[in-house]
Amino acid sequence: MIKKLFFCLAFLFLKNLHSQDNYYWVGGSGNWSNYSSHWATSSGGNIFHTTTPSSDDNIFFDSNSFSAANQIVTLNVTDESCKNMNWTGVTNTPKFNMTGKTLEVHSSVTYDPLMEFQSVGTLSFVSSNTGSLISSGHSIGNVIVRKPSGTFNLLSPLRTQTLRVEDGTTFYTNDYDIKSTNVYFEGGTTTTTIDTGTSSITVSSQMRVYYSLASWTPTKRNLVANLVSSTIILNSASLYGRYVGYSGLYPIKFGHVIAKNFNGHTIGNGVDYIKRLDILQEGTQYENGYANIDGEFEGVIETLNIVGKKVRFQTDSNRSPTIGVLSVSGDGTSIEFTQGSTVTISNTLSFASSSCSVMTLKSISSGSQATINLAFSGVVTGTNLNIRDLSFTGSGTLNAISSIDGGNNTGVNISQQSPRNLYWIGGTGNWSDSSHWATSNGGSTTVCAPTPNDNIFFTSNSFSAANQVVTLNIDNVGLKNMDWTGVTNTPKFNMTYKTLEISGSVTYTTDMQFQSVGTLSFISSSTASIHTCLLYTSDAADDSLRV
C-alpha cells in the first residue's frame, strides 16, 4: 500500500514538473492552435509540444520565430492561457493577430518594439502570482488585472482601450504614463490597492475609481487608491468615484485633474477630494459643450480653475460641495448652478476676461434661486458680470462693477452697465466681432458686442450685398430686444444651434433668412413678444423656443 502511494505521488510530481514547460514559436505565420507545427520545445527547434501552452507555461517569440517580414501569429481559439509571454528579440517585424480574443496570463507579458499588432484583444492577468507588463509603445487593446492578494507592476508606459484593475490586486504604475479610452479601478472582497505614483493618466471616455459597501455588491467592498500625486487628463471623458449611497470608508482622492473637450461629460459622482481641477474648454473642439459637476458631488475641490466656456453645477439639494479657490477666466464663460442648491466657496474667487467679454453666473432655472455661500472674509470685485437668480450668503462680499443685474439676486452689490442701442454694420461677420456693432444706424463708431442690457438692430444699413451672413459664434448670448425690421439684400442668420437669451422681444422679417437655427430662450418675467413674420425658423429637429 505504501509503495503504491509512493508511485502515485511520484507520478503527480513528475506530471507537475512536466506542466511547467517553455514553448518557442517557430515556422513564421500560423495559428496559435497549431502546436504540432509552431510550438517547439526549444528556440528554433523541430521537436514540438503535444498541446498548446497552458497556465503554467512560458512562451517565447524570438529571433528564430520568423523568417520573413510581416509574418503573422493568429490567436484563432478562445480560452488560451500562459504563465509568461515574451516577444523580446524578434526580427522581421512580425504581427500578433489577437482577433478580439482573450489571452489569460498568470504572470507577465513583454512585447518588443519591433513587433506589431494586426488586431488587438484582451490580456487578462489572473492568479496571485506577481505579474508585470511591458507594452513597448504599442496600443494593446484591453488589459484586465484580477490578482487576489497578488501584485502587478507596469514596467513601461501603457496605451489601451480599457484598463480594469480589481478583485484584491495590488497595482503599481511605477510612475509610467497611461492612455486609455476607459480606466476602472475597483474594489474586491480583499482590498484592491492602487498606487499610481506620479503617472499621467489620460482618459477619453470614462474613469471610475469605485467601491461599494452596499449589500448587493459584496465583491466590490474594499479599495485603497493612492492617486493624489498623479495627473488625470479627461479628454472628453467623465470621472466617477465610489458608490454614493454609503459614507466613504475609503476616501476617493485625486491630485491634479485636467478636463478638456467636454461635451456633456461629468465630474465628481462619488469623488471625495480633488486638489486641483482645471476645466479648460476655451479653444477646444467642444468649447460650447457643458462641463458638468455631478449632482451627487459633495466633496472638496481645493482649487477650481475654469477657462471657458460652459460649466454647470448640477448639485442636488441634499449635497453641499465646497470649492476652496474658484478662478474663472475665458471670454464669455458661463457658470450655472442648480436652483435650490448651495455651493460653498471657502477661500476666495476671482474673475479675468477681456474688456469686451461678459461672464455669466446664474441659476439653471430662470426665476428660481441657487445659493453661493461665500465662506471667507473679504471683498471680491468682478467686472462685466451678468448675474441672475443667485443668493449670495456668508461672510464674503462680491462687488460686481459695470455688470448686469439679470434679476432675482440677493447678497451681491451690482453696479449696472448702461443699456445701449447697437446696430449691425459691415455685412458678413461673427456676432462676437466688435467691428460689426455700431452705436448708430450705419455709423462708424464701434463698441463691444451686445450684453443682456442691450437692444440690437439689423437695418437697411447692415448689409451691402445679397446673402450676407451673421453668425452666432458664441453660446448663451444675452440681450434685451432684437429687431431685423427693414433689412435689405436678404441677409442670413446663422445661429449654429446656439442659444440667445432674450429679456424683451424679437422681431424677424420676411426679408431675411436662416442659414441655421438655434434656441430663443425668453427669460424675463416682463411682457415679451416674438414676431416671426411667417418665417419658417426650423431646418432641424432641435431648434426650440423657450419661454
Coordinates of C-alpha atoms in Angstrom, one line a residue:
M1 CA 0.0 0.0 0.0
I2 CA 2.8 2.4 0.9
K3 CA 4.6 1.5 -2.3
K4 CA 1.5 2.2 -4.4
L5 CA 1.0 5.6 -2.7
F6 CA 4.7 6.5 -3.4
F7 CA 4.3 5.8 -7.1
C8 CA 1.1 7.9 -7.2
L9 CA 2.8 10.8 -5.5
A10 CA 5.8 10.5 -7.8
F11 CA 3.6 10.4 -10.9
L12 CA 1.8 13.6 -9.8
F13 CA 5.1 15.3 -9.0
L14 CA 6.5 14.4 -12.4
K15 CA 3.3 15.5 -14.1
N16 CA 3.5 18.8 -12.4
L17 CA 7.1 19.3 -13.4
H18 CA 6.2 18.4 -17.0
S19 CA 3.4 21.0 -17.0
Q20 CA 5.9 23.8 -16.4
D21 CA 7.3 24.0 -20.0
N22 CA 8.9 26.5 -22.2
Y23 CA 7.2 27.0 -25.6
Y24 CA 9.0 28.6 -28.5
W25 CA 7.2 29.8 -31.7
V26 CA 8.8 28.6 -34.9
G27 CA 7.7 28.5 -38.6
G28 CA 6.6 32.0 -39.2
S29 CA 2.9 32.7 -39.9
G30 CA 0.4 30.4 -38.3
N31 CA -2.5 29.7 -35.9
W32 CA -2.0 29.5 -32.2
S33 CA -3.8 26.2 -32.1
N34 CA -1.4 24.5 -34.5
Y35 CA 1.0 23.2 -31.8
S36 CA 2.5 20.4 -34.0
S37 CA 4.0 23.0 -36.4
H38 CA 4.6 26.1 -34.4
W39 CA 5.2 25.4 -30.7
A40 CA 8.7 23.9 -30.3
T41 CA 10.4 22.8 -27.2
S42 CA 13.5 24.9 -27.9
S43 CA 14.4 28.1 -29.8
G44 CA 14.4 27.3 -33.5
G45 CA 13.9 23.6 -32.7
N46 CA 12.0 20.9 -34.6
I47 CA 10.6 18.9 -31.6
F48 CA 7.1 20.0 -30.9
H49 CA 4.7 20.1 -27.9
T50 CA 1.6 18.0 -28.0
T51 CA -0.7 20.7 -26.8
T52 CA -1.0 24.5 -26.9
P53 CA 0.5 26.4 -23.9
S54 CA -1.3 26.3 -20.5
S55 CA -1.3 28.5 -17.5
D56 CA 2.0 27.1 -16.2
D57 CA 3.9 27.5 -19.4
N58 CA 6.3 30.2 -20.6
I59 CA 6.1 31.2 -24.2
F60 CA 8.7 32.9 -26.4
F61 CA 8.8 34.6 -29.7
D62 CA 12.4 35.3 -30.6
S63 CA 14.9 35.7 -33.4
N64 CA 14.3 32.1 -34.7
S65 CA 10.5 32.5 -34.9
F66 CA 10.0 34.5 -38.2
S67 CA 12.0 34.0 -41.4
A68 CA 10.3 36.8 -43.5
A69 CA 8.8 40.2 -42.9
N70 CA 5.3 40.7 -41.6
Q71 CA 4.6 37.1 -40.7
I72 CA 1.5 36.7 -38.5
V73 CA 0.7 34.8 -35.3
T74 CA -3.1 34.4 -35.1
L75 CA -4.9 33.7 -31.8
N76 CA -7.6 31.7 -33.5
V77 CA -9.0 29.9 -30.4
T78 CA -10.6 31.0 -27.2
D79 CA -9.7 30.2 -23.6
E80 CA -6.0 30.1 -24.2
S81 CA -3.5 30.8 -21.4
C82 CA 0.1 31.0 -20.4
K83 CA 2.3 31.9 -17.4
N84 CA 4.6 34.4 -19.2
M85 CA 4.8 35.6 -22.8
N86 CA 7.9 37.3 -24.1
W87 CA 8.5 38.7 -27.6
T88 CA 12.0 40.1 -26.9
G89 CA 14.4 39.8 -29.8
V90 CA 12.0 39.1 -32.6
T91 CA 13.1 40.0 -36.1
N92 CA 11.3 40.8 -39.4
T93 CA 8.5 42.8 -37.8
P94 CA 6.1 40.0 -37.0
K95 CA 2.4 40.7 -36.3
F96 CA 0.2 39.5 -33.5
N97 CA -3.4 39.0 -34.6
M98 CA -5.4 38.6 -31.5
T99 CA -8.7 38.7 -33.4
G100 CA -10.5 40.3 -30.4
K101 CA -10.0 37.2 -28.2
T102 CA -8.8 36.9 -24.7
L103 CA -5.4 35.5 -23.6
E104 CA -5.2 34.6 -19.9
V105 CA -1.8 35.4 -18.4
H106 CA -0.8 34.2 -14.9
S107 CA 2.3 36.3 -14.6
S108 CA 3.9 38.7 -17.1
V109 CA 3.9 39.9 -20.7
T110 CA 6.8 41.5 -22.6
Y111 CA 6.3 42.9 -26.1
D112 CA 9.0 44.1 -28.4
P113 CA 9.2 47.4 -30.2
L114 CA 9.9 45.6 -33.5
M115 CA 6.6 43.6 -33.5
E116 CA 3.2 44.9 -34.5
F117 CA -0.5 44.2 -33.9
Q118 CA -2.7 43.2 -36.8
S119 CA -5.6 43.3 -34.4
V120 CA -5.9 43.5 -30.6
G121 CA -7.8 41.6 -28.0
T122 CA -7.7 41.3 -24.2
L123 CA -4.9 40.4 -21.9
S124 CA -6.5 39.0 -18.7
F125 CA -3.9 38.8 -15.9
V126 CA -5.1 36.4 -13.2
S127 CA -3.8 34.3 -10.2
S128 CA -1.9 35.6 -7.2
N129 CA 1.4 35.3 -9.0
T130 CA 3.4 38.6 -9.2
G131 CA 2.7 40.0 -12.7
S132 CA 4.0 42.7 -15.0
L133 CA 3.6 44.3 -18.4
I134 CA 6.0 45.9 -20.9
S135 CA 4.0 47.1 -23.8
S136 CA 7.0 48.7 -25.7
G137 CA 4.9 51.6 -27.1
H138 CA 2.1 49.5 -28.6
S139 CA -1.6 50.2 -28.2
I140 CA -2.5 46.7 -26.9
G141 CA -6.3 46.5 -26.6
N142 CA -7.9 45.7 -23.3
V143 CA -6.0 44.9 -20.1
I144 CA -7.8 43.3 -17.2
V145 CA -6.0 42.6 -13.9
R146 CA -7.6 40.3 -11.4
K147 CA -5.0 39.1 -8.9
P148 CA -6.5 38.4 -5.5
S149 CA -3.7 39.1 -2.9
G150 CA -1.3 39.4 -5.9
T151 CA 0.9 42.2 -7.2
F152 CA 1.0 43.7 -10.6
N153 CA 3.6 46.2 -12.0
L154 CA 3.6 48.4 -15.1
L155 CA 7.1 48.4 -16.4
S156 CA 6.5 50.7 -19.4
P157 CA 4.0 53.3 -20.5
L158 CA 0.6 51.8 -21.4
R159 CA -1.9 52.5 -24.2
T160 CA -5.1 50.6 -24.0
Q161 CA -8.8 50.6 -24.9
T162 CA -9.8 49.6 -21.4
L163 CA -7.7 49.1 -18.3
R164 CA -9.5 47.4 -15.5
V165 CA -7.9 46.5 -12.1
E166 CA -10.0 44.8 -9.4
D167 CA -10.5 41.8 -7.1
G168 CA -7.9 42.4 -4.5
T169 CA -5.0 43.3 -6.8
T170 CA -2.1 45.4 -5.6
F171 CA -1.3 47.6 -8.7
Y172 CA 1.7 49.8 -9.2
T173 CA 2.2 52.1 -12.2
N174 CA 5.8 52.8 -11.2
D175 CA 5.3 56.4 -12.5
Y176 CA 4.7 55.2 -16.1
D177 CA 2.0 57.1 -18.0
I178 CA -1.3 55.6 -19.1
K179 CA -3.5 56.4 -22.1
S180 CA -6.8 54.6 -22.3
T181 CA -10.3 55.0 -23.5
N182 CA -11.6 53.7 -20.2
V183 CA -9.9 53.2 -16.8
Y184 CA -11.6 51.2 -14.0
F185 CA -10.0 50.7 -10.6
E186 CA -12.5 48.7 -8.5
G187 CA -12.6 47.1 -5.0
G188 CA -12.6 43.5 -4.1
T189 CA -13.5 41.0 -1.4
T190 CA -9.9 41.5 -0.3
T191 CA -8.5 45.1 -0.6
T192 CA -7.6 46.3 -4.1
T193 CA -4.7 48.7 -3.7
I194 CA -4.0 51.2 -6.5
D195 CA -0.7 53.3 -6.4
T196 CA -0.3 55.5 -9.5
G197 CA 2.7 57.4 -8.2
T198 CA 3.4 60.5 -10.4
S199 CA 1.9 58.9 -13.5
S200 CA -0.1 60.9 -16.0
I201 CA -3.4 59.1 -16.8
T202 CA -5.2 60.3 -20.0
V203 CA -8.8 59.0 -20.5
S204 CA -11.0 59.6 -23.5
S205 CA -14.4 58.2 -22.3
Q206 CA -14.6 57.3 -18.6
M207 CA -12.5 56.8 -15.4
R208 CA -14.1 55.2 -12.4
V209 CA -12.4 54.6 -9.0
Y210 CA -15.1 52.6 -7.3
Y211 CA -16.0 50.6 -4.3
S212 CA -19.4 49.9 -2.7
L213 CA -20.5 49.0 0.8
A214 CA -23.9 48.0 -0.4
S215 CA -25.1 44.5 0.5
W216 CA -25.7 43.7 -3.2
T217 CA -22.0 44.3 -4.2
P218 CA -20.1 42.1 -1.7
T219 CA -17.2 41.6 -4.2
K220 CA -16.5 45.4 -4.5
R221 CA -16.2 46.4 -0.9
N222 CA -12.5 47.2 -0.3
L223 CA -10.4 49.7 -2.2
V224 CA -7.4 51.9 -1.3
A225 CA -6.5 54.3 -4.1
N226 CA -3.3 56.4 -3.9
L227 CA -3.9 58.9 -6.8
V228 CA -3.1 62.3 -5.3
S229 CA 0.4 62.6 -6.9
S230 CA -0.9 61.7 -10.4
T231 CA -2.3 64.0 -13.1
I232 CA -5.6 62.8 -14.6
I233 CA -6.4 64.2 -18.1
L234 CA -10.0 63.9 -19.1
N235 CA -10.2 64.4 -22.8
S236 CA -13.9 64.3 -23.5
A237 CA -14.3 61.8 -20.5
S238 CA -16.2 61.6 -17.2
L239 CA -14.8 60.9 -13.8
Y240 CA -16.6 58.9 -11.1
G241 CA -15.7 57.6 -7.7
R242 CA -17.3 55.3 -5.0
Y243 CA -21.0 54.3 -4.7
V244 CA -22.5 57.4 -3.1
G245 CA -25.3 55.6 -1.2
Y246 CA -23.0 54.9 1.8
S247 CA -20.4 57.0 3.6
G248 CA -16.9 56.9 2.4
L249 CA -14.9 54.3 4.2
Y250 CA -12.0 54.8 1.8
P251 CA -11.9 58.4 0.6
I252 CA -11.6 58.7 -3.2
K253 CA -9.0 61.5 -3.7
F254 CA -7.4 62.9 -6.8
G255 CA -4.4 65.3 -7.2
H256 CA -4.4 67.3 -10.4
V257 CA -7.4 66.7 -12.8
I258 CA -7.4 68.4 -16.2
A259 CA -10.8 68.4 -18.1
K260 CA -11.0 69.5 -21.7
N261 CA -13.2 68.8 -24.8
F262 CA -16.1 68.2 -22.5
N263 CA -19.4 67.9 -24.3
G264 CA -21.9 67.0 -21.5
H265 CA -19.4 64.8 -19.6
T266 CA -19.5 64.8 -15.8
I267 CA -17.0 65.0 -12.9
G268 CA -17.5 64.1 -9.3
N269 CA -20.0 61.4 -8.6
G270 CA -18.6 59.6 -5.5
V271 CA -15.4 61.7 -5.5
D272 CA -14.4 63.0 -2.1
Y273 CA -11.5 65.3 -2.9
I274 CA -9.7 66.9 -5.8
K275 CA -6.6 69.0 -5.1
R276 CA -6.8 71.0 -8.3
L277 CA -9.4 70.8 -11.1
D278 CA -8.7 72.7 -14.4
I279 CA -11.6 72.9 -16.8
L280 CA -10.0 74.1 -20.0
Q281 CA -12.8 74.3 -22.6
E282 CA -11.9 77.6 -24.4
G283 CA -10.4 76.9 -27.8
T284 CA -11.2 73.2 -27.8
Q285 CA -13.4 71.3 -30.2
Y286 CA -16.3 71.3 -27.8
E287 CA -15.8 74.7 -26.2
N288 CA -19.5 75.3 -26.2
G289 CA -20.4 71.9 -24.6
Y290 CA -21.2 71.7 -20.9
A291 CA -18.7 70.5 -18.4
N292 CA -20.8 69.2 -15.6
I293 CA -20.1 68.9 -11.9
D294 CA -22.2 65.9 -10.9
G295 CA -25.3 66.3 -8.8
E296 CA -24.1 63.8 -6.2
F297 CA -20.7 65.5 -5.7
E298 CA -20.4 66.7 -2.1
G299 CA -16.7 66.6 -1.7
V300 CA -14.0 69.3 -1.8
I301 CA -12.1 70.9 -4.7
E302 CA -9.2 72.8 -3.3
T303 CA -8.7 74.9 -6.5
L304 CA -11.1 75.0 -9.4
N305 CA -9.8 76.8 -12.4
I306 CA -12.3 77.4 -15.2
V307 CA -11.2 78.7 -18.6
G308 CA -14.4 78.8 -20.7
K309 CA -16.9 78.2 -21.7
K310 CA -19.9 76.5 -20.0
V311 CA -19.8 74.8 -16.6
R312 CA -22.8 73.5 -14.8
F313 CA -23.0 72.6 -11.1
Q314 CA -25.8 70.0 -11.2
T315 CA -25.8 69.9 -7.4
D316 CA -28.6 68.1 -5.7
S317 CA -30.4 70.0 -2.9
N318 CA -29.2 67.4 -0.3
R319 CA -25.5 67.8 -1.3
S320 CA -23.1 70.5 -0.2
P321 CA -19.9 70.7 -2.3
T322 CA -17.1 73.0 -1.3
I323 CA -14.7 74.9 -3.5
G324 CA -11.6 76.4 -1.9
V325 CA -10.4 78.8 -4.6
L326 CA -12.6 79.5 -7.6
S327 CA -10.8 81.1 -10.5
V328 CA -12.8 82.0 -13.6
S329 CA -11.4 83.2 -16.9
G330 CA -12.0 83.0 -20.6
D331 CA -14.2 85.1 -22.9
G332 CA -17.9 84.5 -22.5
T333 CA -17.6 81.9 -19.7
S334 CA -20.9 80.9 -18.2
I335 CA -21.3 79.1 -14.8
E336 CA -24.7 77.7 -13.9
F337 CA -26.0 76.4 -10.5
T338 CA -28.9 74.2 -9.9
Q339 CA -31.9 76.0 -8.4
G340 CA -32.4 75.2 -4.7
S341 CA -28.8 74.0 -4.2
T342 CA -25.9 75.5 -2.3
V343 CA -22.2 75.6 -3.4
T344 CA -19.7 76.9 -0.8
I345 CA -16.6 78.8 -1.7
S346 CA -14.3 78.7 1.3
N347 CA -11.3 80.7 0.4
T348 CA -11.7 83.2 -2.5
L349 CA -12.9 83.7 -6.1
S350 CA -11.6 85.7 -9.0
F351 CA -12.6 86.7 -12.5
A352 CA -10.5 87.6 -15.5
S353 CA -11.5 88.2 -19.1
S354 CA -11.1 90.6 -22.0
S355 CA -12.7 94.0 -21.7
C356 CA -15.4 93.1 -24.2
S357 CA -16.3 89.8 -22.6
V358 CA -19.3 89.2 -20.3
M359 CA -19.1 86.4 -17.8
T360 CA -22.4 84.9 -16.6
L361 CA -23.3 83.5 -13.2
K362 CA -26.8 82.2 -13.0
S363 CA -29.3 79.6 -11.8
I364 CA -30.1 76.9 -14.3
S365 CA -33.8 77.6 -13.9
S366 CA -34.9 81.2 -14.7
G367 CA -36.8 82.7 -11.7
S368 CA -35.5 80.2 -9.1
Q369 CA -32.5 81.0 -7.0
A370 CA -29.4 78.9 -6.3
T371 CA -27.2 79.8 -3.3
I372 CA -23.4 80.6 -3.3
N373 CA -22.0 80.6 0.2
L374 CA -19.0 82.9 0.3
A375 CA -17.5 81.4 3.5
F376 CA -14.5 83.7 3.7
S377 CA -13.7 87.1 5.0
G378 CA -13.0 89.8 2.4
V379 CA -14.3 91.6 -0.7
V380 CA -14.1 90.2 -4.2
T381 CA -14.6 92.6 -7.2
G382 CA -15.6 91.5 -10.7
T383 CA -16.3 93.4 -13.8
N384 CA -18.5 92.6 -16.8
L385 CA -20.5 90.1 -14.9
N386 CA -24.0 89.0 -15.7
I387 CA -25.7 87.7 -12.6
R388 CA -29.2 86.2 -12.4
D389 CA -31.2 84.2 -9.9
L390 CA -28.5 83.9 -7.3
S391 CA -28.4 84.3 -3.5
F392 CA -25.0 85.1 -2.0
T393 CA -24.6 84.3 1.6
G394 CA -21.8 84.0 4.1
S395 CA -19.1 86.5 5.4
G396 CA -17.6 87.3 2.0
T397 CA -18.7 90.1 -0.3
L398 CA -19.0 90.2 -4.1
N399 CA -19.0 93.6 -5.8
A400 CA -19.9 93.4 -9.5
I401 CA -18.7 96.5 -11.3
S402 CA -20.0 97.6 -14.7
S403 CA -22.2 94.5 -14.7
I404 CA -25.7 93.3 -15.5
D405 CA -28.3 92.6 -12.9
G406 CA -30.4 89.9 -14.5
G407 CA -32.9 89.9 -11.7
N408 CA -33.8 87.9 -8.6
N409 CA -30.4 88.4 -7.0
T410 CA -29.7 88.9 -3.3
G411 CA -26.5 89.4 -1.2
V412 CA -24.5 90.9 -4.1
N413 CA -23.6 94.5 -5.0
I414 CA -24.2 95.2 -8.7
S415 CA -23.2 98.4 -10.4
Q416 CA -25.2 98.3 -13.6
Q417 CA -23.9 98.8 -17.1
S418 CA -25.9 101.4 -19.1
P419 CA -28.2 99.9 -21.7
R420 CA -27.1 100.5 -25.3
N421 CA -28.7 100.5 -28.7
L422 CA -26.4 98.7 -31.1
Y423 CA -26.6 98.4 -34.9
W424 CA -25.1 95.7 -37.1
I425 CA -22.8 97.0 -39.9
G426 CA -20.3 95.6 -42.3
G427 CA -22.2 92.7 -43.8
T428 CA -21.0 89.1 -43.1
G429 CA -19.3 88.5 -39.8
N430 CA -19.3 86.9 -36.4
W431 CA -21.5 88.0 -33.5
S432 CA -18.5 88.4 -31.2
D433 CA -16.6 90.7 -33.5
S434 CA -16.9 94.3 -32.1
S435 CA -16.2 95.8 -35.6
H436 CA -19.7 94.9 -36.6
W437 CA -21.5 96.7 -33.7
A438 CA -22.0 100.4 -34.2
T439 CA -23.6 102.9 -31.8
S440 CA -25.8 104.4 -34.6
N441 CA -27.6 103.2 -37.6
G442 CA -24.9 102.8 -40.3
G443 CA -22.4 104.6 -38.1
S444 CA -18.6 104.1 -37.9
T445 CA -18.1 104.2 -34.1
T446 CA -18.0 100.6 -32.9
V447 CA -18.1 99.0 -29.4
C448 CA -18.1 95.7 -27.7
A449 CA -20.7 93.0 -28.7
P450 CA -24.1 93.1 -27.1
T451 CA -24.7 92.4 -23.4
P452 CA -28.0 91.3 -21.8
N453 CA -28.9 95.0 -21.2
D454 CA -28.7 96.0 -24.9
N455 CA -31.2 96.4 -27.8
I456 CA -29.9 95.4 -31.2
F457 CA -31.0 96.3 -34.7
F458 CA -30.3 94.9 -38.1
T459 CA -31.3 97.6 -40.6
S460 CA -31.1 98.8 -44.3
N461 CA -27.5 99.9 -43.5
S462 CA -26.4 96.5 -42.2
F463 CA -25.9 94.5 -45.5
S464 CA -24.4 95.8 -48.7
A465 CA -24.7 92.7 -50.9
A466 CA -27.1 89.7 -51.2
N467 CA -27.0 86.7 -48.8
Q468 CA -24.5 88.1 -46.3
V469 CA -24.4 86.1 -43.1
V470 CA -24.5 87.0 -39.4
T471 CA -23.0 84.0 -37.5
L472 CA -23.8 83.5 -33.8
N473 CA -20.4 82.1 -33.0
I474 CA -20.7 82.1 -29.2
D475 CA -23.3 80.4 -27.0
N476 CA -25.7 81.7 -24.3
V477 CA -25.6 85.3 -25.6
G478 CA -27.9 87.6 -23.7
L479 CA -29.7 90.7 -25.0
K480 CA -32.9 92.7 -24.3
N481 CA -34.6 93.2 -27.7
M482 CA -33.6 92.1 -31.3
D483 CA -35.2 93.7 -34.4
W484 CA -34.5 92.8 -38.1
T485 CA -37.1 95.2 -39.5
G486 CA -36.0 97.0 -42.7
V487 CA -33.1 94.8 -43.7
T488 CA -32.2 94.6 -47.4
N489 CA -30.3 92.1 -49.6
T490 CA -31.9 89.1 -48.0
P491 CA -29.3 88.5 -45.2
K492 CA -29.0 85.2 -43.4
F493 CA -28.9 84.5 -39.7
N494 CA -26.6 81.5 -38.9
M495 CA -27.5 80.6 -35.3
T496 CA -25.3 77.4 -35.4
Y497 CA -27.8 75.8 -33.0
K498 CA -26.7 78.1 -30.1
T499 CA -28.9 79.9 -27.6
L500 CA -29.9 83.5 -27.4
E501 CA -31.4 84.6 -24.0
I502 CA -33.9 87.3 -24.5
S503 CA -35.3 89.5 -21.7
G504 CA -37.5 91.5 -24.1
S505 CA -38.8 90.8 -27.6
V506 CA -37.7 89.5 -31.0
T507 CA -38.8 90.8 -34.4
Y508 CA -37.9 89.0 -37.6
T509 CA -38.8 90.0 -41.2
T510 CA -39.7 88.2 -44.4
D511 CA -36.7 89.9 -46.0
M512 CA -34.2 87.8 -44.0
Q513 CA -33.5 84.0 -43.9
F514 CA -32.0 81.4 -41.6
Q515 CA -28.8 79.6 -42.6
S516 CA -29.1 77.5 -39.4
V517 CA -31.3 77.7 -36.4
G518 CA -30.9 77.6 -32.7
T519 CA -32.8 78.4 -29.5
L520 CA -34.5 81.6 -28.4
S521 CA -34.8 81.5 -24.6
F522 CA -37.2 84.2 -23.2
I523 CA -36.1 84.6 -19.5
S524 CA -37.8 87.7 -18.2
S525 CA -41.0 88.0 -16.1
S526 CA -41.8 91.1 -18.1
T527 CA -44.2 91.1 -21.1
A528 CA -42.3 89.9 -24.2
S529 CA -43.2 89.1 -27.8
I530 CA -41.9 87.4 -30.9
H531 CA -42.7 88.3 -34.5
T532 CA -41.6 85.7 -37.0
C533 CA -43.3 87.3 -40.0
L534 CA -44.3 83.8 -41.1
L535 CA -40.7 82.8 -41.4
Y536 CA -40.1 79.0 -41.1
T537 CA -37.3 79.2 -38.5
S538 CA -36.6 75.5 -38.4
D539 CA -34.5 73.4 -40.7
A540 CA -33.6 70.9 -38.0
A541 CA -35.4 68.9 -35.3
D542 CA -33.5 70.5 -32.4
D543 CA -34.4 74.2 -32.8
S544 CA -36.6 75.5 -30.0
L545 CA -38.4 78.4 -28.3
R546 CA -38.2 78.6 -24.5
V547 CA -40.4 80.9 -22.5

